[in-house]
Amino acid sequence: MNEPLVLGIETSCDETGVGIVRGTTLLADAIASSVEEHARFGGVVPEVASRAHLEAMVPTIERACAQAGVLLADIDGIAVTAGPGLSGALLVGTASAKALALGLRVPLFAVNHLAGHVVVDELEHGPLPPAAVGLLVSGGHSSLLLVHDDAQDITLLGATLDDAAGEAFDKVARLLGLPFPGGPWIDRSAREGDAAAIAFPRGLSASHDMTEHRYDFSFSGLKTAVARWVKAQQAAGSAISVPDVAASFQEAVVDVLTRKAVLACTEQGADHLVIGGGVAANSRLRALASQRCEAAGITLRIPSPALCTDNGAMIAALGAKLMRQGAAPSALGFPTLSVLPVSTVLMK
Ligand code: KG4
Ligand code: ZN
């Protein structure tokens, strides 16, 4: 018997994503990004993102259907990101999803973006284990999650107190004169540098912080430390090695991310770590996570880069999973919540 065909819509930030899955099989993952429109501002401008979603929505839906070789009339269910994310951006996606669900007379699932980042891994690496830790690192979030009961039960273990990991990469890149988004540039530059050249601080890693903020992150102090170091070098008339600064900064970020993620796995009894979000593309994060997971007997799962960054397939994957689990669809009046807690995987 054919499993339900689910279309997922993602518009929480600057990517208009429309994915189509049948069960756990990925059929289409169409994306339109407004990232270039934000580049000159050095960060995502919400109003610009919302307008871009509105323009991209219908063409992206059409592209996804063509890629999957299906008609809208074939769709059995719609899933959409209801939060967390930028309010205006979420409104475009949810309004579109409501219209589609009404027009097609199919159930609608208003889901949590963060849960989608974890569940998408099933499309490539099979069912999730009974317990896993999720490390989500992107321009918008840096969170550690405990994922239980086939993703029906998700607990927030910790999150960043200030900047998201990707935001720190972007801000430090800007400081070094590298283009936006800066993460890939820092990654590339760092390969030529010495990660031990400069001892940058590891946020929230001192013993008192490990009591109060065991699974939390903080990157704004690190960003300030890099800015101060660069200024001091300039004031002294010393040359700055961009690769050394990039490598040392990157090491400070991925050292804390991987250390706390492995600690969470060990302490929470999870033998799998799933990493998602744009920063999961970072080559040093992948290398260090794999080294530390192996040493701790933890299985590391990282989706391929296109499924790590924001996309519609992750929302479709979560919608299909909820349908398989027999979840009741959301009532059509559901709101968007820019701070939707991760414990709410599906809105009523
Ligand atoms: O998930 P994503 O595409 O969008 C959201 O922010 O939700 O993540 C984008 C973030 C940006 O901050 C970008 O600089 C960062 O991911 N990023 C990276 C790398 N590739 C993308 N950061 C570090 N190393 C990379 N290779
Ligand atoms: Zn995301």
mmCIF file of C-alpha atoms and ligand atoms in Angstrom:
data_model
loop_
_atom_site.group_PDB
_atom_site.id
_atom_site.type_symbol
_atom_site.label_atom_id
_atom_site.label_comp_id
_atom_site.label_asym_id
_atom_site.label_seq_id
_atom_site.Cartn_x
_atom_site.Cartn_y
_atom_site.Cartn_z
ATOM 1 C CA MET A 1 0.000 0.000 0.000
ATOM 2 C CA ASN A 2 1.224 3.499 -0.820
ATOM 3 C CA GLU A 3 2.186 5.607 2.148
ATOM 4 C CA PRO A 4 0.687 9.131 2.261
ATOM 5 C CA LEU A 5 2.161 11.778 -0.012
ATOM 6 C CA VAL A 6 3.009 14.840 2.097
ATOM 7 C CA LEU A 7 3.975 18.329 0.995
ATOM 8 C CA GLY A 8 5.962 20.418 3.509
ATOM 9 C CA ILE A 9 6.318 24.203 3.525
ATOM 10 C CA GLU A 10 9.142 25.994 5.335
ATOM 11 C CA THR A 11 9.380 29.800 5.594
ATOM 12 C CA SER A 12 10.816 30.477 9.062
ATOM 13 C CA CYS A 13 13.797 32.521 7.891
ATOM 14 C CA ASP A 14 15.156 33.402 4.442
ATOM 15 C CA GLU A 15 14.576 30.117 2.621
ATOM 16 C CA THR A 16 11.268 29.315 0.921
ATOM 17 C CA GLY A 17 11.349 25.517 1.042
ATOM 18 C CA VAL A 18 8.811 23.114 -0.412
ATOM 19 C CA GLY A 19 9.501 19.406 0.004
ATOM 20 C CA ILE A 20 7.500 16.350 -0.958
ATOM 21 C CA VAL A 21 7.925 12.942 0.654
ATOM 22 C CA ARG A 22 6.114 9.649 0.448
ATOM 23 C CA GLY A 23 6.572 7.984 3.839
ATOM 24 C CA THR A 24 10.311 8.309 4.418
ATOM 25 C CA THR A 25 11.185 8.615 0.738
ATOM 26 C CA LEU A 26 12.262 12.054 -0.438
ATOM 27 C CA LEU A 27 10.675 12.951 -3.780
ATOM 28 C CA ALA A 28 11.375 16.697 -4.051
ATOM 29 C CA ASP A 29 13.193 19.434 -2.191
ATOM 30 C CA ALA A 30 12.665 22.795 -3.923
ATOM 31 C CA ILE A 31 14.259 25.906 -2.423
ATOM 32 C CA ALA A 32 14.227 29.612 -3.207
ATOM 33 C CA SER A 33 16.550 31.704 -1.054
ATOM 34 C CA SER A 34 16.520 35.459 -0.464
ATOM 35 C CA VAL A 35 20.007 35.323 1.094
ATOM 36 C CA GLU A 36 21.504 37.587 -1.569
ATOM 37 C CA GLU A 37 18.951 40.313 -0.835
ATOM 38 C CA HIS A 38 20.160 40.382 2.787
ATOM 39 C CA ALA A 39 23.890 40.267 2.063
ATOM 40 C CA ARG A 40 24.473 44.013 2.061
ATOM 41 C CA PHE A 41 22.779 44.309 5.480
ATOM 42 C CA GLY A 42 25.006 41.611 6.998
ATOM 43 C CA GLY A 43 21.995 39.705 8.343
ATOM 44 C CA VAL A 44 18.447 38.657 7.452
ATOM 45 C CA VAL A 45 15.988 41.595 7.177
ATOM 46 C CA PRO A 46 12.565 40.189 8.219
ATOM 47 C CA GLU A 47 10.440 42.394 5.954
ATOM 48 C CA VAL A 48 12.589 41.585 2.928
ATOM 49 C CA ALA A 49 12.369 37.871 3.748
ATOM 50 C CA SER A 50 8.549 37.968 4.029
ATOM 51 C CA ARG A 51 8.132 39.662 0.661
ATOM 52 C CA ALA A 52 10.523 37.199 -0.954
ATOM 53 C CA HIS A 53 8.516 34.251 0.471
ATOM 54 C CA LEU A 54 5.321 35.672 -0.986
ATOM 55 C CA GLU A 55 6.860 35.951 -4.451
ATOM 56 C CA ALA A 56 8.609 32.579 -4.314
ATOM 57 C CA MET A 57 5.816 30.482 -2.786
ATOM 58 C CA VAL A 58 3.745 29.484 -5.815
ATOM 59 C CA PRO A 59 6.706 28.922 -8.195
ATOM 60 C CA THR A 60 8.483 26.837 -5.524
ATOM 61 C CA ILE A 61 5.378 24.677 -4.967
ATOM 62 C CA GLU A 62 5.124 24.165 -8.732
ATOM 63 C CA ARG A 63 8.806 23.274 -8.949
ATOM 64 C CA ALA A 64 8.496 20.729 -6.115
ATOM 65 C CA CYS A 65 5.501 19.033 -7.780
ATOM 66 C CA ALA A 66 7.358 18.870 -11.103
ATOM 67 C CA GLN A 67 10.471 17.439 -9.401
ATOM 68 C CA ALA A 68 8.404 14.778 -7.627
ATOM 69 C CA GLY A 69 6.349 14.059 -10.744
ATOM 70 C CA VAL A 70 3.087 14.539 -8.850
ATOM 71 C CA LEU A 71 0.071 16.831 -9.121
ATOM 72 C CA LEU A 72 -1.218 18.918 -6.237
ATOM 73 C CA ALA A 73 -4.358 16.800 -6.450
ATOM 74 C CA ASP A 74 -2.259 13.736 -5.466
ATOM 75 C CA ILE A 75 -1.171 15.270 -2.121
ATOM 76 C CA ASP A 76 -2.601 13.503 0.967
ATOM 77 C CA GLY A 77 -1.432 15.959 3.638
ATOM 78 C CA ILE A 78 0.278 19.316 4.132
ATOM 79 C CA ALA A 79 2.805 20.201 6.836
ATOM 80 C CA VAL A 80 4.013 23.709 7.576
ATOM 81 C CA THR A 81 6.434 25.375 9.970
ATOM 82 C CA ALA A 82 4.393 27.240 12.598
ATOM 83 C CA GLY A 83 7.481 28.337 14.577
ATOM 84 C CA PRO A 84 10.011 29.189 15.810
ATOM 85 C CA GLY A 85 11.097 31.805 13.277
ATOM 86 C CA LEU A 86 10.472 35.300 11.956
ATOM 87 C CA SER A 87 6.796 36.222 12.437
ATOM 88 C CA GLY A 88 6.124 37.751 9.019
ATOM 89 C CA ALA A 89 7.972 34.972 7.243
ATOM 90 C CA LEU A 90 6.029 32.284 9.146
ATOM 91 C CA LEU A 91 2.739 34.006 8.282
ATOM 92 C CA VAL A 92 3.387 33.660 4.546
ATOM 93 C CA GLY A 93 4.073 29.925 4.824
ATOM 94 C CA THR A 94 1.195 29.148 7.163
ATOM 95 C CA ALA A 95 -1.326 31.218 5.163
ATOM 96 C CA SER A 96 -0.258 29.413 2.000
ATOM 97 C CA ALA A 97 -0.489 26.023 3.715
ATOM 98 C CA LYS A 98 -3.972 26.780 5.084
ATOM 99 C CA ALA A 99 -5.175 27.812 1.626
ATOM 100 C CA LEU A 100 -3.733 24.666 0.056
ATOM 101 C CA ALA A 101 -5.150 22.368 2.729
ATOM 102 C CA LEU A 102 -8.591 23.968 2.376
ATOM 103 C CA GLY A 103 -8.498 23.846 -1.412
ATOM 104 C CA LEU A 104 -7.278 20.248 -1.572
ATOM 105 C CA ARG A 105 -9.411 19.126 1.408
ATOM 106 C CA VAL A 106 -6.453 17.402 3.060
ATOM 107 C CA PRO A 107 -5.247 17.441 6.693
ATOM 108 C CA LEU A 108 -2.812 20.159 7.764
ATOM 109 C CA PHE A 109 -0.028 19.707 10.335
ATOM 110 C CA ALA A 110 1.432 22.868 11.917
ATOM 111 C CA VAL A 111 4.825 21.720 13.110
ATOM 112 C CA ASN A 112 7.955 22.777 14.946
ATOM 113 C CA HIS A 113 10.904 23.797 12.805
ATOM 114 C CA LEU A 114 13.484 22.414 15.262
ATOM 115 C CA ALA A 115 11.841 18.983 15.347
ATOM 116 C CA GLY A 116 11.995 19.025 11.539
ATOM 117 C CA HIS A 117 15.764 19.541 11.637
ATOM 118 C CA VAL A 118 16.108 16.287 13.604
ATOM 119 C CA VAL A 119 13.472 14.142 11.874
ATOM 120 C CA VAL A 120 14.792 14.957 8.365
ATOM 121 C CA ASP A 121 17.714 12.649 9.079
ATOM 122 C CA GLU A 122 15.326 9.673 8.784
ATOM 123 C CA LEU A 123 15.076 10.346 5.035
ATOM 124 C CA GLU A 124 18.747 9.390 4.684
ATOM 125 C CA HIS A 125 19.712 7.293 7.684
ATOM 126 C CA GLY A 126 16.562 5.405 8.672
ATOM 127 C CA PRO A 127 14.401 5.465 11.817
ATOM 128 C CA LEU A 128 15.546 7.449 14.835
ATOM 129 C CA PRO A 129 16.669 5.412 17.875
ATOM 130 C CA PRO A 130 14.520 5.462 21.063
ATOM 131 C CA ALA A 131 16.652 8.288 22.461
ATOM 132 C CA ALA A 132 18.886 10.754 20.655
ATOM 133 C CA VAL A 133 20.419 14.113 21.311
ATOM 134 C CA GLY A 134 19.940 16.761 18.634
ATOM 135 C CA LEU A 135 22.466 19.552 18.192
ATOM 136 C CA LEU A 136 20.941 22.290 16.029
ATOM 137 C CA VAL A 137 23.300 24.993 14.903
ATOM 138 C CA SER A 138 22.381 27.638 12.357
ATOM 139 C CA GLY A 139 22.162 31.387 11.859
ATOM 140 C CA GLY A 140 19.012 31.419 13.964
ATOM 141 C CA HIS A 141 19.504 28.713 16.572
ATOM 142 C CA SER A 142 21.965 26.814 18.718
ATOM 143 C CA SER A 143 20.142 24.234 20.777
ATOM 144 C CA LEU A 144 20.675 20.879 22.397
ATOM 145 C CA LEU A 145 17.567 18.695 22.390
ATOM 146 C CA LEU A 146 16.694 15.355 23.903
ATOM 147 C CA VAL A 147 14.546 13.449 21.405
ATOM 148 C CA HIS A 148 12.448 10.602 22.841
ATOM 149 C CA ASP A 149 9.644 8.287 21.733
ATOM 150 C CA ASP A 150 10.025 8.572 17.993
ATOM 151 C CA ALA A 151 10.198 12.385 18.198
ATOM 152 C CA GLN A 152 6.824 12.653 19.976
ATOM 153 C CA ASP A 153 8.594 13.876 23.069
ATOM 154 C CA ILE A 154 11.333 16.505 22.703
ATOM 155 C CA THR A 155 12.936 18.365 25.596
ATOM 156 C CA LEU A 156 15.109 21.439 25.327
ATOM 157 C CA LEU A 157 18.317 20.673 27.235
ATOM 158 C CA GLY A 158 20.013 23.964 26.483
ATOM 159 C CA ALA A 159 20.367 26.798 24.007
ATOM 160 C CA THR A 160 22.450 29.860 23.336
ATOM 161 C CA LEU A 161 22.006 32.714 25.772
ATOM 162 C CA ASP A 162 22.918 35.280 23.108
ATOM 163 C CA ASP A 163 24.168 34.813 19.519
ATOM 164 C CA ALA A 164 23.464 31.651 17.548
ATOM 165 C CA ALA A 165 26.565 29.751 16.379
ATOM 166 C CA GLY A 166 26.051 30.723 12.726
ATOM 167 C CA GLU A 167 25.447 34.326 13.741
ATOM 168 C CA ALA A 168 28.842 34.307 15.486
ATOM 169 C CA PHE A 169 30.453 32.920 12.318
ATOM 170 C CA ASP A 170 28.748 35.655 10.266
ATOM 171 C CA LYS A 171 29.731 38.467 12.635
ATOM 172 C CA VAL A 172 33.353 37.359 12.930
ATOM 173 C CA ALA A 173 33.563 36.956 9.150
ATOM 174 C CA ARG A 174 32.337 40.517 8.741
ATOM 175 C CA LEU A 175 34.988 41.706 11.177
ATOM 176 C CA LEU A 176 37.610 39.939 9.068
ATOM 177 C CA GLY A 177 36.285 41.473 5.850
ATOM 178 C CA LEU A 178 34.826 38.196 4.543
ATOM 179 C CA PRO A 179 31.465 38.111 2.653
ATOM 180 C CA PHE A 180 28.033 37.192 4.093
ATOM 181 C CA PRO A 181 27.066 34.552 5.047
ATOM 182 C CA GLY A 182 30.474 34.160 6.629
ATOM 183 C CA GLY A 183 30.415 30.555 7.874
ATOM 184 C CA PRO A 184 31.618 28.889 4.666
ATOM 185 C CA TRP A 185 34.322 31.574 4.240
ATOM 186 C CA ILE A 186 35.660 31.088 7.752
ATOM 187 C CA ASP A 187 35.587 27.320 7.207
ATOM 188 C CA ARG A 188 37.630 27.689 4.007
ATOM 189 C CA SER A 189 40.052 30.255 5.409
ATOM 190 C CA ALA A 190 40.587 28.205 8.590
ATOM 191 C CA ARG A 191 41.994 25.306 6.577
ATOM 192 C CA GLU A 192 45.072 27.444 5.881
ATOM 193 C CA GLY A 193 45.364 28.606 9.510
ATOM 194 C CA ASP A 194 46.582 27.377 12.880
ATOM 195 C CA ALA A 195 43.713 26.633 15.289
ATOM 196 C CA ALA A 196 46.097 26.949 18.243
ATOM 197 C CA ALA A 197 47.469 30.350 17.158
ATOM 198 C CA ILE A 198 45.186 32.373 19.459
ATOM 199 C CA ALA A 199 43.580 31.132 22.687
ATOM 200 C CA PHE A 200 40.019 32.430 22.349
ATOM 201 C CA PRO A 201 37.566 31.827 25.252
ATOM 202 C CA ARG A 202 35.260 28.786 25.415
ATOM 203 C CA GLY A 203 31.854 30.260 26.402
ATOM 204 C CA LEU A 204 30.025 28.818 29.442
ATOM 205 C CA SER A 205 32.656 26.145 30.044
ATOM 206 C CA ALA A 206 34.073 27.247 33.418
ATOM 207 C CA SER A 207 33.112 25.036 36.355
ATOM 208 C CA HIS A 208 30.489 27.446 37.786
ATOM 209 C CA ASP A 209 28.911 27.796 34.318
ATOM 210 C CA MET A 210 28.831 24.021 33.980
ATOM 211 C CA THR A 211 26.622 23.959 37.077
ATOM 212 C CA GLU A 212 24.184 26.651 36.019
ATOM 213 C CA HIS A 213 24.389 26.425 32.227
ATOM 214 C CA ARG A 214 25.567 22.872 31.647
ATOM 215 C CA TYR A 215 24.006 22.500 28.190
ATOM 216 C CA ASP A 216 23.755 26.173 27.256
ATOM 217 C CA PHE A 217 25.981 28.108 24.881
ATOM 218 C CA SER A 218 27.198 31.692 24.632
ATOM 219 C CA PHE A 219 29.074 33.103 21.680
ATOM 220 C CA SER A 220 28.881 36.871 22.147
ATOM 221 C CA GLY A 221 31.894 36.946 24.517
ATOM 222 C CA LEU A 222 33.913 35.030 21.945
ATOM 223 C CA LYS A 223 32.875 37.438 19.202
ATOM 224 C CA THR A 224 33.947 40.383 21.406
ATOM 225 C CA ALA A 225 37.252 38.664 22.203
ATOM 226 C CA VAL A 226 37.970 38.282 18.481
ATOM 227 C CA ALA A 227 37.066 41.948 17.854
ATOM 228 C CA ARG A 228 39.335 43.084 20.700
ATOM 229 C CA TRP A 229 42.211 40.919 19.509
ATOM 230 C CA VAL A 230 41.933 42.267 15.961
ATOM 231 C CA LYS A 231 41.778 45.872 17.223
ATOM 232 C CA ALA A 232 44.801 45.382 19.472
ATOM 233 C CA GLN A 233 46.833 43.951 16.601
ATOM 234 C CA GLN A 234 45.812 46.852 14.366
ATOM 235 C CA ALA A 235 46.700 49.392 17.084
ATOM 236 C CA ALA A 236 50.131 47.779 17.461
ATOM 237 C CA GLY A 237 50.603 47.879 13.695
ATOM 238 C CA SER A 238 50.949 44.066 13.568
ATOM 239 C CA ALA A 239 49.808 42.080 10.559
ATOM 240 C CA ILE A 240 46.698 39.949 11.058
ATOM 241 C CA SER A 241 46.625 36.421 9.724
ATOM 242 C CA VAL A 242 42.968 35.957 8.713
ATOM 243 C CA PRO A 243 43.404 32.143 8.455
ATOM 244 C CA ASP A 244 44.838 31.976 12.004
ATOM 245 C CA VAL A 245 42.013 34.102 13.460
ATOM 246 C CA ALA A 246 39.421 32.085 11.496
ATOM 247 C CA ALA A 247 40.883 28.745 12.621
ATOM 248 C CA SER A 248 41.254 29.784 16.271
ATOM 249 C CA PHE A 249 37.729 31.246 16.408
ATOM 250 C CA GLN A 250 36.229 28.201 14.673
ATOM 251 C CA GLU A 251 38.013 25.866 17.085
ATOM 252 C CA ALA A 252 36.574 27.768 20.072
ATOM 253 C CA VAL A 253 33.032 27.361 18.673
ATOM 254 C CA VAL A 254 33.189 23.707 17.641
ATOM 255 C CA ASP A 255 35.125 22.675 20.759
ATOM 256 C CA VAL A 256 32.257 23.831 23.002
ATOM 257 C CA LEU A 257 29.500 22.554 20.679
ATOM 258 C CA THR A 258 30.923 19.039 20.422
ATOM 259 C CA ARG A 259 32.019 18.805 24.067
ATOM 260 C CA LYS A 260 28.540 19.721 25.365
ATOM 261 C CA ALA A 261 26.744 17.567 22.777
ATOM 262 C CA VAL A 262 28.759 14.474 23.731
ATOM 263 C CA LEU A 263 28.306 15.265 27.440
ATOM 264 C CA ALA A 264 24.539 15.485 26.899
ATOM 265 C CA CYS A 265 24.499 12.100 25.122
ATOM 266 C CA THR A 266 26.483 10.445 27.899
ATOM 267 C CA GLU A 267 24.510 11.973 30.760
ATOM 268 C CA GLN A 268 21.076 11.577 29.149
ATOM 269 C CA GLY A 269 21.641 7.979 28.063
ATOM 270 C CA ALA A 270 21.391 8.689 24.331
ATOM 271 C CA ASP A 271 23.748 6.752 22.107
ATOM 272 C CA HIS A 272 22.984 8.772 18.960
ATOM 273 C CA LEU A 273 23.794 12.386 18.154
ATOM 274 C CA VAL A 274 22.001 14.101 15.253
ATOM 275 C CA ILE A 275 23.471 17.412 14.065
ATOM 276 C CA GLY A 276 21.434 19.792 11.909
ATOM 277 C CA GLY A 277 21.347 23.438 10.795
ATOM 278 C CA GLY A 278 23.590 25.357 8.393
ATOM 279 C CA VAL A 279 26.654 25.191 10.667
ATOM 280 C CA ALA A 280 26.526 21.371 10.424
ATOM 281 C CA ALA A 281 28.208 21.925 7.047
ATOM 282 C CA ASN A 282 31.342 23.101 8.889
ATOM 283 C CA SER A 283 34.194 20.738 8.119
ATOM 284 C CA ARG A 284 35.916 21.119 11.492
ATOM 285 C CA LEU A 285 32.634 20.603 13.387
ATOM 286 C CA ARG A 286 32.049 17.384 11.443
ATOM 287 C CA ALA A 287 35.611 16.138 12.037
ATOM 288 C CA LEU A 288 35.690 16.921 15.763
ATOM 289 C CA ALA A 289 32.144 15.609 16.346
ATOM 290 C CA SER A 290 33.015 12.375 14.608
ATOM 291 C CA GLN A 291 36.254 12.003 16.598
ATOM 292 C CA ARG A 292 34.609 12.708 19.961
ATOM 293 C CA CYS A 293 31.527 10.579 19.251
ATOM 294 C CA GLU A 294 33.683 7.648 18.256
ATOM 295 C CA ALA A 295 35.735 7.977 21.444
ATOM 296 C CA ALA A 296 32.517 8.020 23.515
ATOM 297 C CA GLY A 297 30.773 5.164 21.660
ATOM 298 C CA ILE A 298 28.108 7.456 20.202
ATOM 299 C CA THR A 299 26.696 7.067 16.694
ATOM 300 C CA LEU A 300 26.874 10.360 14.820
ATOM 301 C CA ARG A 301 24.185 11.189 12.239
ATOM 302 C CA ILE A 302 24.457 14.282 10.070
ATOM 303 C CA PRO A 303 22.133 14.729 7.070
ATOM 304 C CA SER A 304 23.721 15.789 3.793
ATOM 305 C CA PRO A 305 24.272 19.576 3.576
ATOM 306 C CA ALA A 306 21.103 20.348 1.544
ATOM 307 C CA LEU A 307 18.986 18.721 4.260
ATOM 308 C CA CYS A 308 20.933 20.401 7.108
ATOM 309 C CA THR A 309 20.078 23.944 6.036
ATOM 310 C CA ASP A 310 16.459 25.089 6.157
ATOM 311 C CA ASN A 311 14.348 23.196 3.625
ATOM 312 C CA GLY A 312 10.806 21.995 2.977
ATOM 313 C CA ALA A 313 11.726 18.298 2.982
ATOM 314 C CA MET A 314 12.342 18.371 6.734
ATOM 315 C CA ILE A 315 8.842 19.704 7.326
ATOM 316 C CA ALA A 316 7.336 17.160 4.924
ATOM 317 C CA ALA A 317 9.307 14.383 6.680
ATOM 318 C CA LEU A 318 7.926 15.462 10.056
ATOM 319 C CA GLY A 319 4.377 15.739 8.648
ATOM 320 C CA ALA A 320 4.603 12.258 7.141
ATOM 321 C CA LYS A 321 5.888 10.874 10.432
ATOM 322 C CA LEU A 322 3.002 12.463 12.352
ATOM 323 C CA MET A 323 0.520 10.997 9.850
ATOM 324 C CA ARG A 324 2.125 7.555 10.296
ATOM 325 C CA GLN A 325 1.801 7.930 14.050
ATOM 326 C CA GLY A 326 -1.903 8.738 13.627
ATOM 327 C CA ALA A 327 -1.620 12.283 15.014
ATOM 328 C CA ALA A 328 -4.711 14.493 14.756
ATOM 329 C CA PRO A 329 -4.247 17.342 12.262
ATOM 330 C CA SER A 330 -4.042 20.945 13.502
ATOM 331 C CA ALA A 331 -7.239 23.024 13.594
ATOM 332 C CA LEU A 332 -7.159 25.526 10.723
ATOM 333 C CA GLY A 333 -7.213 28.498 13.112
ATOM 334 C CA PHE A 334 -3.719 27.796 14.506
ATOM 335 C CA PRO A 335 -1.458 30.849 14.991
ATOM 336 C CA THR A 336 2.245 31.173 14.253
ATOM 337 C CA LEU A 337 4.582 31.399 17.232
ATOM 338 C CA SER A 338 7.981 32.967 16.693
ATOM 339 C CA VAL A 339 9.154 31.408 19.965
ATOM 340 C CA LEU A 340 7.279 28.084 19.709
ATOM 341 C CA PRO A 341 8.865 25.801 22.341
ATOM 342 C CA VAL A 342 10.407 22.601 21.005
ATOM 343 C CA SER A 343 8.235 20.550 23.377
ATOM 344 C CA THR A 344 5.359 21.448 21.013
ATOM 345 C CA VAL A 345 6.184 19.254 18.009
ATOM 346 C CA LEU A 346 2.671 19.666 16.552
ATOM 347 C CA MET A 347 0.209 22.497 17.190
ATOM 348 C CA LYS A 348 -3.353 21.487 18.010
HETATM 349 O O1 KG4 B 1 20.330 26.646 8.503
HETATM 350 P P1 KG4 B 1 20.756 27.857 7.765
HETATM 351 O O2 KG4 B 1 20.919 27.779 6.279
HETATM 352 O O3 KG4 B 1 19.765 29.045 8.005
HETATM 353 C C1 KG4 B 1 19.376 29.489 9.253
HETATM 354 O O4 KG4 B 1 20.110 30.345 9.794
HETATM 355 O O5 KG4 B 1 18.336 29.029 9.772
HETATM 356 O O6 KG4 B 1 22.123 28.334 8.422
HETATM 357 C C2 KG4 B 1 22.833 29.425 7.935
HETATM 358 C C3 KG4 B 1 24.033 29.647 8.848
HETATM 359 C C4 KG4 B 1 24.794 30.930 8.505
HETATM 360 O O7 KG4 B 1 25.053 31.617 9.697
HETATM 361 C C5 KG4 B 1 26.071 30.413 7.861
HETATM 362 O O8 KG4 B 1 27.171 31.270 8.055
HETATM 363 C C6 KG4 B 1 26.264 29.090 8.568
HETATM 364 O O9 KG4 B 1 24.966 28.556 8.693
HETATM 365 N N1 KG4 B 1 27.118 28.179 7.809
HETATM 366 C C7 KG4 B 1 28.326 27.764 8.251
HETATM 367 C C8 KG4 B 1 28.878 26.957 7.208
HETATM 368 N N2 KG4 B 1 27.969 26.888 6.189
HETATM 369 C C9 KG4 B 1 26.895 27.643 6.588
HETATM 370 N N3 KG4 B 1 28.979 28.009 9.392
HETATM 371 C C10 KG4 B 1 30.185 27.462 9.539
HETATM 372 N N4 KG4 B 1 30.785 26.692 8.598
HETATM 373 C C11 KG4 B 1 30.164 26.407 7.432
HETATM 374 N N5 KG4 B 1 30.765 25.643 6.522
HETATM 375 ZN ZN ZN B 2 16.664 26.060 10.872
#
